[in-house]
Amino acid sequence: MTIFERRAIASPPGGPLIDSFGRAISYLRVSVTDRCDFRCVYCMSEDMTFLPKKDLLSLEELDRLIGAFSKLGTRRVRLTGGEPLVRRNVMSLFETLGRRIEAGELDEVTVTTNGSQLSRFAAQLYQNGVRRVNVSLDTLKPDRFTHITRWGDIKQVHAGIDAALAAGLKVKINSVAVKDFNEDEFDDLIRFAHGRGMDLSMIEAMPLGENIGDRTDQYLPLSLVRERLGHTWTLEEIDYRTGGPARYVRIAETGGRLGFITPMTHNFCDNCNRVRVTCTGTLFMCLGKDDSADLRTPLRASDGNEPVIAAIREAMTRKPKGHDFVIDRSTSAPAVSRHMSVTGG
Ligand code: SAM
Ligand code: SF4
């Protein structure tokens, strides 16, 4: 093979990924495992059946797949799950992705975690080029935390946050707003996060996954939360964006940022720049739709990237304009039957 032929393969023809609505796809979320050490009530049922290990892509295959996306214009990757930090040897994936950052193939690798393993891994994450982590924490009360995660210990998460900050990672706290559960804690969560220099984002509970109970019991519109917060705090509009769906305000009293992720009350699909891959190599073009593409077969079909790149391009022609989540008394079925832990939040 001549050097020119090699170059032609390195930058595949057809340009970067643009879907049929003209949106450039530059952001990839990868769920590296469907397993988790918690069972948050809005995310998983208590008796989850997890995927057999043989169905999972190996960490080397996940790295190859992310490499193929980077050749198609993906610049930012977020590893999620399930709980990404419980996957065995996951640091080796962060290590290879760190090399991709060094080589200029990626701008950023981030991780969304429940924080339970962060005290073990924070320093290694930083060494491997990770600079930002999202830690999910819905309550500051130890007993409530154990209830919502079904058995988690909040002390582990606090230790994880401490370790992340000490390692130099920027931490954002994500809290799902759950009706009648943490409604009275939003002011305390703001004080906690902003007091330690962390952003806070609130998330609307989405109707994902079966056997999770009545969604109308969990759903709290953030439009209402925002209005209530306005009685205590001065919320200043800012145009800060991280490339994700959160819309931010600054709280004048703390100087910190508060994000609202509102898939239910405000559909943010027009600017969607992302797709999601699961740990089995299934590509979901939209979090809120069932349509998918199998990338594991083309990935395994060849040592080269051509088959998988062709499959990704074909899937992109099917990326829908948007999702249509509904939670009301007449719509009790989930919008999609897979759990959030499969696709990754
Ligand atoms: N285990 C990690 C964690 O909890 O951060 C990563 C995966 S988790 C699925 C990612 C995010 O999705 C978490 O912030 C979690 O609170 C959120 N989440 C899970 N199920 C949700 C649902 N039904 N609606 C809204 N957010 C959800
Ligand atoms: Fe696990 Fe995260 Fe789902 Fe909670 S939200 S069960 S920590 S994957």
CSV table of C-alpha atoms and ligand atoms in Angstrom, one decimal:
chain,number,residue,atom,x,y,z
A,1,MET,CA,0.0,0.0,0.0
A,2,THR,CA,1.4,3.4,-0.9
A,3,ILE,CA,1.4,6.3,1.5
A,4,PHE,CA,-1.3,8.0,-0.5
A,5,GLU,CA,-3.6,5.0,-0.4
A,6,ARG,CA,-3.0,4.9,3.4
A,7,ARG,CA,-3.9,8.6,3.7
A,8,ALA,CA,-7.1,8.0,1.7
A,9,ILE,CA,-8.2,5.4,4.3
A,10,ALA,CA,-7.2,7.6,7.2
A,11,SER,CA,-9.6,10.4,6.1
A,12,PRO,CA,-12.6,8.5,4.6
A,13,PRO,CA,-14.5,10.1,1.7
A,14,GLY,CA,-17.8,11.7,2.3
A,15,GLY,CA,-16.8,14.3,5.0
A,16,PRO,CA,-17.9,14.5,8.6
A,17,LEU,CA,-21.2,13.2,9.9
A,18,ILE,CA,-24.2,15.4,9.0
A,19,ASP,CA,-27.7,14.0,9.5
A,20,SER,CA,-30.6,14.6,7.2
A,21,PHE,CA,-31.6,17.7,9.1
A,22,GLY,CA,-28.2,19.3,8.6
A,23,ARG,CA,-27.0,18.7,12.2
A,24,ALA,CA,-23.3,17.9,12.5
A,25,ILE,CA,-22.7,15.0,14.9
A,26,SER,CA,-19.5,15.8,16.9
A,27,TYR,CA,-20.4,14.3,20.3
A,28,LEU,CA,-20.5,10.6,21.2
A,29,ARG,CA,-21.8,9.1,24.4
A,30,VAL,CA,-20.6,5.6,25.1
A,31,SER,CA,-22.2,3.3,27.7
A,32,VAL,CA,-19.4,1.0,28.6
A,33,THR,CA,-21.5,-1.3,30.8
A,34,ASP,CA,-25.1,-1.8,31.6
A,35,ARG,CA,-24.2,-2.9,35.2
A,36,CYS,CA,-24.2,-0.7,38.2
A,37,ASP,CA,-23.5,-0.9,41.9
A,38,PHE,CA,-26.7,1.1,42.6
A,39,ARG,CA,-30.4,0.7,41.5
A,40,CYS,CA,-31.7,4.2,41.4
A,41,VAL,CA,-35.5,4.0,41.4
A,42,TYR,CA,-36.1,6.1,38.3
A,43,CYS,CA,-33.4,4.3,36.3
A,44,MET,CA,-33.5,0.6,37.1
A,45,SER,CA,-35.9,-2.0,38.6
A,46,GLU,CA,-34.7,-3.8,41.6
A,47,ASP,CA,-34.3,-7.1,39.8
A,48,MET,CA,-32.5,-6.1,36.7
A,49,THR,CA,-31.2,-8.7,34.3
A,50,PHE,CA,-27.9,-7.6,32.9
A,51,LEU,CA,-26.3,-8.5,29.6
A,52,PRO,CA,-24.2,-11.6,29.4
A,53,LYS,CA,-20.5,-10.6,29.4
A,54,LYS,CA,-20.0,-12.4,26.0
A,55,ASP,CA,-22.3,-9.8,24.3
A,56,LEU,CA,-20.1,-6.9,25.3
A,57,LEU,CA,-17.6,-5.2,23.1
A,58,SER,CA,-14.1,-5.6,24.6
A,59,LEU,CA,-12.5,-2.4,25.8
A,60,GLU,CA,-10.2,-2.6,22.7
A,61,GLU,CA,-13.2,-2.8,20.5
A,62,LEU,CA,-14.8,0.2,22.2
A,63,ASP,CA,-11.6,2.1,21.6
A,64,ARG,CA,-11.6,1.1,18.0
A,65,LEU,CA,-15.2,2.2,17.6
A,66,ILE,CA,-14.5,5.6,19.2
A,67,GLY,CA,-11.5,5.9,16.8
A,68,ALA,CA,-13.8,5.3,13.8
A,69,PHE,CA,-16.2,8.0,15.1
A,70,SER,CA,-13.3,10.4,15.6
A,71,LYS,CA,-12.4,10.0,11.9
A,72,LEU,CA,-16.0,11.1,11.1
A,73,GLY,CA,-15.7,14.3,13.1
A,74,THR,CA,-16.5,13.2,16.7
A,75,ARG,CA,-14.5,15.6,18.9
A,76,ARG,CA,-15.9,14.9,22.3
A,77,VAL,CA,-16.7,11.6,24.0
A,78,ARG,CA,-18.5,10.9,27.3
A,79,LEU,CA,-18.2,7.5,28.9
A,80,THR,CA,-21.3,6.6,30.9
A,81,GLY,CA,-23.3,3.5,31.8
A,82,GLY,CA,-24.6,1.8,33.9
A,83,GLU,CA,-21.8,2.8,36.1
A,84,PRO,CA,-18.8,3.3,33.9
A,85,LEU,CA,-16.3,3.0,36.8
A,86,VAL,CA,-17.4,-0.6,37.7
A,87,ARG,CA,-16.4,-2.0,34.4
A,88,ARG,CA,-13.4,-4.2,35.0
A,89,ASN,CA,-10.1,-2.6,33.9
A,90,VAL,CA,-12.0,0.5,32.5
A,91,MET,CA,-8.9,2.6,33.2
A,92,SER,CA,-7.2,1.0,30.2
A,93,LEU,CA,-9.9,2.5,28.0
A,94,PHE,CA,-9.3,5.9,29.5
A,95,GLU,CA,-5.6,5.4,28.8
A,96,THR,CA,-6.1,4.7,25.1
A,97,LEU,CA,-8.6,7.5,24.8
A,98,GLY,CA,-6.1,9.8,26.5
A,99,ARG,CA,-3.6,9.0,23.8
A,100,ARG,CA,-6.3,10.0,21.2
A,101,ILE,CA,-6.5,13.4,23.0
A,102,GLU,CA,-2.7,13.7,22.9
A,103,ALA,CA,-2.7,12.8,19.2
A,104,GLY,CA,-5.3,15.5,18.5
A,105,GLU,CA,-8.0,13.0,17.4
A,106,LEU,CA,-10.3,14.0,20.2
A,107,ASP,CA,-10.8,17.3,22.1
A,108,GLU,CA,-12.2,15.9,25.3
A,109,VAL,CA,-13.1,12.7,27.2
A,110,THR,CA,-15.5,13.1,30.1
A,111,VAL,CA,-17.3,10.7,32.3
A,112,THR,CA,-20.7,10.6,34.1
A,113,THR,CA,-20.5,8.6,37.3
A,114,ASN,CA,-22.5,7.9,40.4
A,115,GLY,CA,-19.2,8.8,42.3
A,116,SER,CA,-19.0,5.5,44.2
A,117,GLN,CA,-15.7,4.5,42.8
A,118,LEU,CA,-14.2,8.0,42.2
A,119,SER,CA,-12.0,8.0,45.3
A,120,ARG,CA,-10.1,5.1,43.7
A,121,PHE,CA,-10.0,6.5,40.2
A,122,ALA,CA,-10.0,10.3,40.2
A,123,ALA,CA,-6.2,10.7,40.0
A,124,GLN,CA,-5.9,8.2,37.2
A,125,LEU,CA,-8.7,9.9,35.3
A,126,TYR,CA,-6.8,13.2,35.5
A,127,GLN,CA,-3.6,11.5,34.4
A,128,ASN,CA,-5.4,10.1,31.3
A,129,GLY,CA,-6.5,13.5,30.2
A,130,VAL,CA,-10.0,13.7,31.7
A,131,ARG,CA,-10.6,17.2,33.0
A,132,ARG,CA,-14.4,17.2,33.7
A,133,VAL,CA,-16.6,14.7,35.5
A,134,ASN,CA,-20.3,14.7,36.1
A,135,VAL,CA,-21.3,13.2,39.5
A,136,SER,CA,-25.0,12.3,40.0
A,137,LEU,CA,-26.3,13.2,43.4
A,138,ASP,CA,-30.0,13.8,44.0
A,139,THR,CA,-30.0,14.4,47.7
A,140,LEU,CA,-27.7,15.3,50.6
A,141,LYS,CA,-29.6,13.3,53.1
A,142,PRO,CA,-27.9,9.9,53.8
A,143,ASP,CA,-31.2,8.0,54.4
A,144,ARG,CA,-32.8,9.5,51.3
A,145,PHE,CA,-29.8,8.6,49.3
A,146,THR,CA,-30.0,5.0,50.4
A,147,HIS,CA,-33.7,5.0,49.5
A,148,ILE,CA,-33.3,6.5,46.0
A,149,THR,CA,-30.3,4.3,45.1
A,150,ARG,CA,-32.0,1.3,46.9
A,151,TRP,CA,-28.8,0.7,48.9
A,152,GLY,CA,-26.1,3.2,48.2
A,153,ASP,CA,-23.9,4.9,50.9
A,154,ILE,CA,-23.6,8.7,50.4
A,155,LYS,CA,-20.3,8.7,52.3
A,156,GLN,CA,-18.7,6.9,49.3
A,157,VAL,CA,-20.0,9.6,46.9
A,158,HIS,CA,-18.7,12.5,49.1
A,159,ALA,CA,-15.3,10.8,49.3
A,160,GLY,CA,-15.4,10.5,45.5
A,161,ILE,CA,-16.2,14.2,45.0
A,162,ASP,CA,-13.5,15.2,47.4
A,163,ALA,CA,-11.0,13.0,45.5
A,164,ALA,CA,-12.1,14.4,42.2
A,165,LEU,CA,-11.6,18.0,43.3
A,166,ALA,CA,-8.3,17.2,44.9
A,167,ALA,CA,-7.1,15.6,41.7
A,168,GLY,CA,-7.9,18.8,39.8
A,169,LEU,CA,-11.0,17.6,38.0
A,170,LYS,CA,-13.9,20.0,37.4
A,171,VAL,CA,-17.0,18.5,38.9
A,172,LYS,CA,-20.6,19.1,37.9
A,173,ILE,CA,-23.3,17.7,40.1
A,174,ASN,CA,-26.4,16.3,38.3
A,175,SER,CA,-29.6,16.0,40.2
A,176,VAL,CA,-32.8,14.4,38.9
A,177,ALA,CA,-35.7,16.4,40.2
A,178,VAL,CA,-38.1,13.8,41.7
A,179,LYS,CA,-41.6,14.9,42.8
A,180,ASP,CA,-42.2,14.6,46.6
A,181,PHE,CA,-38.6,13.3,47.0
A,182,ASN,CA,-36.0,16.0,46.8
A,183,GLU,CA,-38.2,19.1,46.1
A,184,ASP,CA,-37.3,20.5,49.5
A,185,GLU,CA,-33.5,20.1,48.9
A,186,PHE,CA,-32.8,22.2,45.8
A,187,ASP,CA,-31.6,25.2,47.8
A,188,ASP,CA,-29.3,23.0,49.8
A,189,LEU,CA,-28.0,21.3,46.7
A,190,ILE,CA,-27.2,24.8,45.2
A,191,ARG,CA,-25.4,25.8,48.4
A,192,PHE,CA,-23.5,22.5,48.5
A,193,ALA,CA,-22.4,22.6,44.8
A,194,HIS,CA,-21.6,26.3,44.5
A,195,GLY,CA,-19.9,26.3,47.9
A,196,ARG,CA,-17.3,24.0,46.5
A,197,GLY,CA,-17.0,25.6,43.1
A,198,MET,CA,-19.1,23.0,41.3
A,199,ASP,CA,-21.8,23.6,38.7
A,200,LEU,CA,-25.2,22.0,39.4
A,201,SER,CA,-27.6,20.7,36.8
A,202,MET,CA,-31.1,19.6,37.4
A,203,ILE,CA,-32.7,17.0,35.2
A,204,GLU,CA,-36.3,16.2,34.5
A,205,ALA,CA,-37.1,12.5,35.0
A,206,MET,CA,-37.6,10.9,31.6
A,207,PRO,CA,-40.0,8.0,30.9
A,208,LEU,CA,-37.4,5.3,30.1
A,209,GLY,CA,-37.5,1.6,31.0
A,210,GLU,CA,-40.1,-0.8,32.0
A,211,ASN,CA,-41.1,-1.9,35.5
A,212,ILE,CA,-40.2,1.4,37.1
A,213,GLY,CA,-43.6,2.3,38.4
A,214,ASP,CA,-45.9,5.2,37.7
A,215,ARG,CA,-44.0,8.0,36.0
A,216,THR,CA,-46.5,10.7,37.0
A,217,ASP,CA,-45.3,10.0,40.6
A,218,GLN,CA,-41.8,11.0,39.7
A,219,TYR,CA,-42.2,13.7,37.2
A,220,LEU,CA,-41.6,17.3,38.3
A,221,PRO,CA,-41.5,20.0,35.5
A,222,LEU,CA,-38.3,22.1,35.9
A,223,SER,CA,-40.3,25.1,34.7
A,224,LEU,CA,-42.0,24.9,38.1
A,225,VAL,CA,-38.7,24.3,39.9
A,226,ARG,CA,-37.2,27.4,38.3
A,227,GLU,CA,-40.1,29.5,39.2
A,228,ARG,CA,-39.9,28.4,42.8
A,229,LEU,CA,-36.1,28.9,43.0
A,230,GLY,CA,-36.7,32.5,41.7
A,231,HIS,CA,-38.4,33.3,45.1
A,232,THR,CA,-35.1,32.6,47.0
A,233,TRP,CA,-32.4,33.3,44.4
A,234,THR,CA,-31.6,35.8,41.7
A,235,LEU,CA,-31.4,33.8,38.5
A,236,GLU,CA,-29.5,35.7,35.8
A,237,GLU,CA,-29.7,34.5,32.2
A,238,ILE,CA,-26.3,33.6,30.7
A,239,ASP,CA,-25.4,32.1,27.4
A,240,TYR,CA,-22.8,29.6,28.8
A,241,ARG,CA,-23.0,26.3,27.0
A,242,THR,CA,-21.0,23.1,27.4
A,243,GLY,CA,-22.2,21.5,24.2
A,244,GLY,CA,-24.8,19.5,26.1
A,245,PRO,CA,-28.6,20.2,26.4
A,246,ALA,CA,-28.4,22.1,29.7
A,247,ARG,CA,-29.5,25.8,29.7
A,248,TYR,CA,-27.7,27.7,32.4
A,249,VAL,CA,-28.4,30.6,34.7
A,250,ARG,CA,-26.0,32.2,37.1
A,251,ILE,CA,-27.2,32.6,40.7
A,252,ALA,CA,-26.2,36.1,41.7
A,253,GLU,CA,-26.0,35.2,45.5
A,254,THR,CA,-23.5,32.4,45.0
A,255,GLY,CA,-21.9,33.3,41.6
A,256,GLY,CA,-22.3,29.7,40.6
A,257,ARG,CA,-24.0,28.2,37.5
A,258,LEU,CA,-27.3,26.2,37.6
A,259,GLY,CA,-28.3,24.2,34.5
A,260,PHE,CA,-31.7,22.9,33.6
A,261,ILE,CA,-31.9,19.8,31.4
A,262,THR,CA,-35.5,19.8,30.3
A,263,PRO,CA,-36.3,17.0,27.8
A,264,MET,CA,-39.9,17.0,28.8
A,265,THR,CA,-41.0,20.7,29.1
A,266,HIS,CA,-38.6,22.1,26.5
A,267,ASN,CA,-37.5,19.8,23.7
A,268,PHE,CA,-33.9,20.6,22.7
A,269,CYS,CA,-33.6,18.3,19.7
A,270,ASP,CA,-33.1,21.1,17.1
A,271,ASN,CA,-29.5,21.5,18.1
A,272,CYS,CA,-28.8,17.8,18.8
A,273,ASN,CA,-25.2,17.0,18.0
A,274,ARG,CA,-24.9,13.6,19.6
A,275,VAL,CA,-25.5,9.9,19.2
A,276,ARG,CA,-25.1,7.1,21.7
A,277,VAL,CA,-23.4,3.7,21.6
A,278,THR,CA,-24.1,0.9,24.0
A,279,CYS,CA,-21.6,-1.6,25.4
A,280,THR,CA,-22.8,-4.1,22.8
A,281,GLY,CA,-22.0,-1.8,20.0
A,282,THR,CA,-25.6,-0.8,19.3
A,283,LEU,CA,-25.9,2.8,18.0
A,284,PHE,CA,-28.9,4.8,19.1
A,285,MET,CA,-29.5,7.9,17.0
A,286,CYS,CA,-31.9,9.3,19.6
A,287,LEU,CA,-32.2,8.7,23.4
A,288,GLY,CA,-36.0,8.8,23.1
A,289,LYS,CA,-36.5,6.4,20.1
A,290,ASP,CA,-36.0,2.7,19.6
A,291,ASP,CA,-34.4,2.8,16.2
A,292,SER,CA,-30.8,1.6,16.2
A,293,ALA,CA,-28.0,0.2,14.2
A,294,ASP,CA,-25.7,-2.7,15.0
A,295,LEU,CA,-22.1,-1.6,14.8
A,296,ARG,CA,-20.6,-4.8,16.4
A,297,THR,CA,-21.0,-6.9,13.3
A,298,PRO,CA,-19.3,-4.5,10.9
A,299,LEU,CA,-16.7,-3.7,13.6
A,300,ARG,CA,-15.8,-7.4,13.9
A,301,ALA,CA,-16.1,-8.0,10.1
A,302,SER,CA,-12.8,-6.3,9.4
A,303,ASP,CA,-9.7,-5.0,11.0
A,304,GLY,CA,-10.2,-1.9,8.9
A,305,ASN,CA,-12.7,0.9,9.7
A,306,GLU,CA,-14.5,0.9,6.3
A,307,PRO,CA,-17.5,-1.5,7.2
A,308,VAL,CA,-18.2,0.2,10.5
A,309,ILE,CA,-17.9,3.7,9.0
A,310,ALA,CA,-20.4,2.7,6.3
A,311,ALA,CA,-22.8,1.4,8.9
A,312,ILE,CA,-22.5,4.7,10.9
A,313,ARG,CA,-23.1,6.8,7.8
A,314,GLU,CA,-26.2,4.7,6.9
A,315,ALA,CA,-27.6,5.0,10.5
A,316,MET,CA,-27.1,8.8,10.4
A,317,THR,CA,-29.6,9.0,7.6
A,318,ARG,CA,-32.2,7.6,10.1
A,319,LYS,CA,-31.5,10.1,12.9
A,320,PRO,CA,-34.9,11.4,13.7
A,321,LYS,CA,-35.8,15.1,14.0
A,322,GLY,CA,-36.6,14.7,17.7
A,323,HIS,CA,-38.1,12.7,20.5
A,324,ASP,CA,-41.6,12.9,21.9
A,325,PHE,CA,-41.6,12.0,25.5
A,326,VAL,CA,-44.9,12.4,27.2
A,327,ILE,CA,-45.7,11.9,30.9
A,328,ASP,CA,-49.3,12.3,31.8
A,329,ARG,CA,-52.1,10.3,33.4
A,330,SER,CA,-53.2,8.9,30.0
A,331,THR,CA,-49.7,7.8,28.9
A,332,SER,CA,-48.4,5.3,31.4
A,333,ALA,CA,-46.2,3.3,29.1
A,334,PRO,CA,-42.5,4.3,28.8
A,335,ALA,CA,-41.5,6.2,25.6
A,336,VAL,CA,-38.9,3.5,25.1
A,337,SER,CA,-38.7,0.2,26.8
A,338,ARG,CA,-34.9,0.2,27.4
A,339,HIS,CA,-33.6,1.6,30.7
A,340,MET,CA,-31.5,4.7,30.9
A,341,SER,CA,-28.6,2.5,32.1
A,342,VAL,CA,-28.6,0.7,28.7
A,343,THR,CA,-28.2,3.8,26.6
A,344,GLY,CA,-26.4,5.9,29.1
A,345,GLY,CA,-27.7,9.2,30.4
B,1,SAM,N1,-24.3,5.6,36.7
B,1,SAM,C1,-23.9,6.9,36.2
B,1,SAM,C2,-24.6,8.0,37.0
B,1,SAM,O1,-25.6,7.7,37.7
B,1,SAM,O2,-24.2,9.2,36.8
B,1,SAM,C3,-24.0,7.1,34.7
B,1,SAM,C4,-25.2,6.6,34.1
B,1,SAM,S1,-26.8,7.3,34.6
B,1,SAM,C5,-27.9,6.4,33.6
B,1,SAM,C6,-26.6,8.9,33.9
B,1,SAM,C7,-27.6,10.0,34.4
B,1,SAM,O3,-28.9,9.6,34.0
B,1,SAM,C8,-27.6,10.1,35.9
B,1,SAM,O4,-27.4,11.5,36.2
B,1,SAM,C9,-29.0,9.7,36.3
B,1,SAM,O5,-29.5,10.4,37.4
B,1,SAM,C10,-29.8,10.0,35.0
B,1,SAM,N2,-31.0,9.2,34.9
B,1,SAM,C11,-31.2,7.9,35.0
B,1,SAM,N3,-32.5,7.5,34.7
B,1,SAM,C12,-33.1,8.7,34.4
B,1,SAM,C13,-34.4,9.0,34.0
B,1,SAM,N4,-35.4,8.1,33.9
B,1,SAM,N5,-34.7,10.3,33.8
B,1,SAM,C14,-33.8,11.3,33.9
B,1,SAM,N6,-32.5,11.0,34.2
B,1,SAM,C15,-32.2,9.8,34.5
B,2,SF4,FE1,-26.8,3.3,38.4
B,2,SF4,FE2,-26.6,5.7,37.4
B,2,SF4,FE3,-28.8,4.3,36.9
B,2,SF4,FE4,-28.3,5.2,39.4
B,2,SF4,S1,-28.6,6.4,37.6
B,2,SF4,S2,-28.9,3.1,38.8
B,2,SF4,S3,-26.1,5.1,39.5
B,2,SF4,S4,-26.8,3.8,36.2
